[in-house]
Coordinates of N, CA and C in Angstrom, one line a residue:
R73 N 88.6 -17.2 -25.6 CA 87.2 -17.0 -25.5 C 86.6 -15.9 -26.3
E74 N 85.4 -16.2 -26.9 CA 84.8 -15.2 -27.8 C 84.2 -14.0 -27.0
A75 N 84.2 -12.9 -27.7 CA 83.7 -11.7 -27.0 C 82.2 -11.8 -27.0
P76 N 81.5 -11.5 -25.9 CA 80.0 -11.5 -25.9 C 79.4 -10.4 -26.8
I77 N 78.2 -10.7 -27.3 CA 77.5 -9.8 -28.2 C 77.0 -8.7 -27.3
P78 N 77.3 -7.4 -27.6 CA 76.8 -6.3 -26.7 C 75.2 -6.4 -26.7
K79 N 74.7 -5.9 -25.6 CA 73.2 -6.0 -25.4 C 72.5 -5.1 -26.4
M80 N 73.0 -4.1 -26.9 CA 72.4 -3.2 -27.9 C 72.4 -3.8 -29.3
L81 N 73.4 -4.7 -29.6 CA 73.5 -5.2 -30.9 C 72.5 -6.4 -31.2
A82 N 72.1 -7.1 -30.2 CA 71.2 -8.2 -30.3 C 69.9 -7.8 -30.9
P83 N 69.2 -6.8 -30.4 CA 67.9 -6.4 -31.0 C 68.1 -5.9 -32.4
C84 N 69.2 -5.2 -32.7 CA 69.4 -4.7 -34.1 C 69.6 -5.9 -35.0
L85 N 70.3 -7.0 -34.7 CA 70.4 -8.1 -35.5 C 69.1 -8.9 -35.7
L86 N 68.3 -8.9 -34.6 CA 67.0 -9.6 -34.7 C 66.1 -8.8 -35.6
R87 N 66.1 -7.5 -35.5 CA 65.2 -6.7 -36.4 C 65.7 -6.8 -37.8
R88 N 67.0 -6.9 -38.1 CA 67.5 -7.0 -39.4 C 67.1 -8.4 -40.0
A89 N 67.1 -9.4 -39.2 CA 66.7 -10.8 -39.7 C 65.2 -10.8 -39.9
I90 N 64.4 -10.2 -39.1 CA 63.0 -10.1 -39.3 C 62.6 -9.4 -40.6
L91 N 63.4 -8.4 -41.0 CA 63.1 -7.6 -42.2 C 63.7 -8.4 -43.4
T92 N 64.8 -9.1 -43.2 CA 65.5 -9.7 -44.4 C 64.7 -10.9 -44.9
V93 N 64.2 -11.7 -44.0 CA 63.5 -13.0 -44.4 C 62.3 -12.7 -45.3
P94 N 61.4 -11.8 -45.0 CA 60.3 -11.5 -45.9 C 60.8 -10.9 -47.2
L95 N 61.9 -10.1 -47.2 CA 62.4 -9.5 -48.4 C 63.0 -10.6 -49.3
V96 N 63.7 -11.5 -48.8 CA 64.2 -12.6 -49.6 C 63.1 -13.4 -50.2
F97 N 62.0 -13.7 -49.4 CA 60.9 -14.4 -49.9 C 60.2 -13.7 -51.0
L98 N 60.0 -12.3 -50.9 CA 59.4 -11.5 -51.9 C 60.2 -11.5 -53.2
V99 N 61.5 -11.4 -53.1 CA 62.4 -11.5 -54.3 C 62.3 -12.9 -54.9
A100 N 62.2 -13.9 -54.2 CA 62.1 -15.3 -54.7 C 60.8 -15.4 -55.5
L101 N 59.7 -14.8 -55.0 CA 58.4 -14.9 -55.6 C 58.4 -14.1 -56.9
L102 N 59.1 -13.0 -56.9 CA 59.2 -12.1 -58.1 C 60.0 -12.8 -59.2
V103 N 61.1 -13.5 -58.8 CA 62.0 -14.1 -59.8 C 61.4 -15.3 -60.5
T104 N 60.7 -16.1 -59.7 CA 60.2 -17.3 -60.3 C 59.0 -17.0 -61.2
E105 N 58.8 -17.8 -62.3 CA 57.8 -17.6 -63.3 C 56.5 -18.2 -62.7
P106 N 55.4 -17.5 -62.7 CA 54.2 -18.1 -62.2 C 53.6 -19.1 -63.2
V107 N 53.0 -20.1 -62.7 CA 52.3 -21.1 -63.5 C 51.0 -20.6 -63.9
R108 N 50.7 -20.5 -65.2 CA 49.4 -20.1 -65.7 C 48.5 -21.3 -65.7
A109 N 47.2 -20.9 -65.8 CA 46.1 -22.0 -65.7 C 46.2 -22.9 -66.9
D110 N 46.7 -22.4 -68.1 CA 46.7 -23.2 -69.3 C 48.0 -24.0 -69.3
Q111 N 48.9 -23.9 -68.3 CA 50.1 -24.7 -68.3 C 50.1 -25.7 -67.2
E112 N 49.1 -26.5 -67.1 CA 49.1 -27.5 -66.1 C 50.2 -28.5 -66.3
A113 N 50.7 -29.1 -65.2 CA 51.8 -30.1 -65.4 C 51.4 -31.3 -66.2
G114 N 52.2 -31.7 -67.1 CA 51.9 -32.9 -67.8 C 51.0 -32.7 -69.0
T115 N 50.5 -31.5 -69.3 CA 49.6 -31.3 -70.4 C 50.3 -30.7 -71.7
A116 N 51.6 -30.4 -71.6 CA 52.3 -29.8 -72.7 C 52.5 -30.8 -73.8
I117 N 52.2 -30.4 -75.0 CA 52.4 -31.3 -76.2 C 53.7 -30.9 -76.8
P118 N 54.6 -31.9 -77.0 CA 55.9 -31.6 -77.6 C 55.7 -31.0 -79.0
A119 N 56.6 -30.1 -79.3 CA 56.5 -29.4 -80.6 C 56.6 -30.4 -81.8
E120 N 57.3 -31.5 -81.6 CA 57.4 -32.5 -82.8 C 56.1 -33.1 -83.1
S121 N 55.2 -33.3 -82.1 CA 53.9 -33.9 -82.4 C 52.8 -32.9 -82.8
R122 N 53.0 -31.7 -82.6 CA 52.0 -30.7 -83.0 C 52.1 -30.4 -84.5
P123 N 51.0 -30.3 -85.2 CA 51.0 -29.9 -86.6 C 51.5 -28.4 -86.7
C124 N 52.3 -28.1 -87.8 CA 52.8 -26.8 -88.0 C 51.7 -25.9 -88.5
V125 N 51.9 -24.6 -88.6 CA 51.0 -23.6 -89.1 C 50.7 -23.9 -90.5
D126 N 51.7 -24.3 -91.3 CA 51.6 -24.5 -92.7 C 50.6 -25.7 -92.9
C127 N 50.7 -26.7 -92.1 CA 49.9 -27.9 -92.2 C 48.4 -27.5 -91.9
H128 N 48.2 -26.7 -90.9 CA 46.8 -26.2 -90.7 C 46.3 -25.4 -91.9
A129 N 47.1 -24.6 -92.5 CA 46.7 -23.8 -93.6 C 46.4 -24.7 -94.8
F130 N 47.2 -25.7 -95.0 CA 47.0 -26.7 -96.1 C 45.7 -27.4 -95.9
E131 N 45.4 -27.9 -94.7 CA 44.1 -28.6 -94.4 C 43.0 -27.6 -94.7
F132 N 43.1 -26.4 -94.2 CA 42.0 -25.4 -94.5 C 41.8 -25.2 -95.9
M133 N 42.9 -25.1 -96.7 CA 42.7 -24.9 -98.2 C 42.1 -26.1 -98.8
Q134 N 42.5 -27.3 -98.3 CA 41.9 -28.5 -98.9 C 40.3 -28.5 -98.7
R135 N 39.9 -28.2 -97.5 CA 38.5 -28.1 -97.2 C 37.8 -27.0 -98.0
A136 N 38.4 -25.9 -98.2 CA 37.9 -24.8 -99.0 C 37.7 -25.3 -100.4
L137 N 38.7 -26.0 -100.9 CA 38.7 -26.5 -102.3 C 37.6 -27.5 -102.5
Q138 N 37.4 -28.4 -101.5 CA 36.3 -29.3 -101.6 C 34.9 -28.6 -101.6
D139 N 34.8 -27.6 -100.8 CA 33.6 -26.8 -100.7 C 33.3 -26.1 -102.1
L140 N 34.4 -25.6 -102.7 CA 34.2 -24.9 -104.0 C 33.8 -25.9 -105.1
K141 N 34.4 -27.1 -105.0 CA 34.0 -28.2 -106.0 C 32.6 -28.5 -105.8
K142 N 32.1 -28.7 -104.6 CA 30.7 -29.0 -104.4 C 29.8 -27.9 -104.9
T143 N 30.2 -26.6 -104.6 CA 29.4 -25.5 -105.1 C 29.4 -25.5 -106.6
A144 N 30.5 -25.7 -107.2 CA 30.6 -25.7 -108.7 C 29.7 -26.8 -109.3
Y145 N 29.8 -28.0 -108.7 CA 28.9 -29.1 -109.2 C 27.4 -28.7 -109.0
N146 N 27.1 -28.1 -107.9 CA 25.7 -27.7 -107.7 C 25.2 -26.7 -108.7
L147 N 26.1 -25.7 -109.0 CA 25.8 -24.7 -110.0 C 25.7 -25.3 -111.4
D148 N 26.6 -26.2 -111.7 CA 26.5 -26.9 -113.0 C 25.2 -27.6 -113.1
T149 N 24.8 -28.4 -112.1 CA 23.6 -29.1 -112.1 C 22.4 -28.2 -112.2
R150 N 22.4 -27.1 -111.5 CA 21.3 -26.2 -111.6 C 21.2 -25.5 -113.0
T151 N 22.4 -25.2 -113.5 CA 22.4 -24.6 -114.9 C 21.8 -25.5 -115.9
E152 N 22.2 -26.8 -115.8 CA 21.7 -27.8 -116.8 C 20.2 -27.9 -116.6
T153 N 19.7 -28.0 -115.4 CA 18.3 -28.1 -115.2 C 17.5 -26.9 -115.8
L154 N 18.1 -25.7 -115.6 CA 17.4 -24.5 -116.1 C 17.5 -24.5 -117.7
L155 N 18.6 -24.9 -118.2 CA 18.7 -25.0 -119.7 C 17.7 -26.0 -120.3
L156 N 17.5 -27.1 -119.6 CA 16.6 -28.1 -120.1 C 15.1 -27.5 -120.0
Q157 N 14.9 -26.8 -119.0 CA 13.5 -26.1 -118.8 C 13.3 -25.1 -120.0
V158 N 14.3 -24.3 -120.3 CA 14.2 -23.4 -121.4 C 14.0 -24.1 -122.7
E159 N 14.8 -25.1 -123.0 CA 14.6 -25.9 -124.2 C 13.2 -26.5 -124.3
K160 N 12.8 -27.0 -123.2 CA 11.4 -27.6 -123.2 C 10.4 -26.6 -123.5
R161 N 10.5 -25.4 -122.9 CA 9.5 -24.3 -123.1 C 9.6 -23.9 -124.5
N162 N 10.8 -23.7 -125.1 CA 10.9 -23.3 -126.5 C 10.3 -24.4 -127.4
L163 N 10.6 -25.6 -127.1 CA 10.0 -26.7 -127.9 C 8.5 -26.7 -127.9
C164 N 8.0 -26.5 -126.7 CA 6.5 -26.5 -126.5 C 5.9 -25.3 -127.3
D165 N 6.6 -24.1 -127.1 CA 6.1 -22.9 -127.8 C 6.2 -23.2 -129.3
C166 N 7.2 -23.8 -129.8 CA 7.3 -24.1 -131.2 C 6.2 -25.0 -131.7
I167 N 6.0 -26.1 -131.0 CA 4.9 -27.0 -131.4 C 3.6 -26.3 -131.3
A168 N 3.3 -25.5 -130.3 CA 2.0 -24.9 -130.2 C 1.9 -23.9 -131.4
A169 N 2.9 -23.2 -131.8 CA 2.9 -22.3 -132.9 C 2.6 -23.0 -134.2
N170 N 3.3 -24.2 -134.4 CA 3.1 -25.0 -135.6 C 1.6 -25.5 -135.7
L171 N 1.1 -25.8 -134.6 CA -0.3 -26.4 -134.6 C -1.3 -25.3 -135.0
L172 N -1.0 -24.1 -134.6 CA -1.9 -23.0 -134.9 C -1.9 -22.6 -136.4
N173 N -0.8 -22.8 -137.1 CA -0.6 -22.5 -138.5 C -1.2 -23.5 -139.3

């Protein structure tokens, strides 16, 4: 037959169990990684399907190059227009000067 638990030991074991359960729960909470708001389940995109940083940089550079080409074309067009205006003015000034002579 087993020896009965002494009357003084039972409250001590009960108090130890009451203190141990919350302690184990607290350690479990600290060890597990919390789920952040941006990590919802099922929304993670696999690395294979995400474009790499170099691809983003390449796309950015392509857009910048297109913008530069448009700007250069606009500047060329504006320059040609201004040159034509200057030539027209010179021609008009030349004709007016010849008419006066």
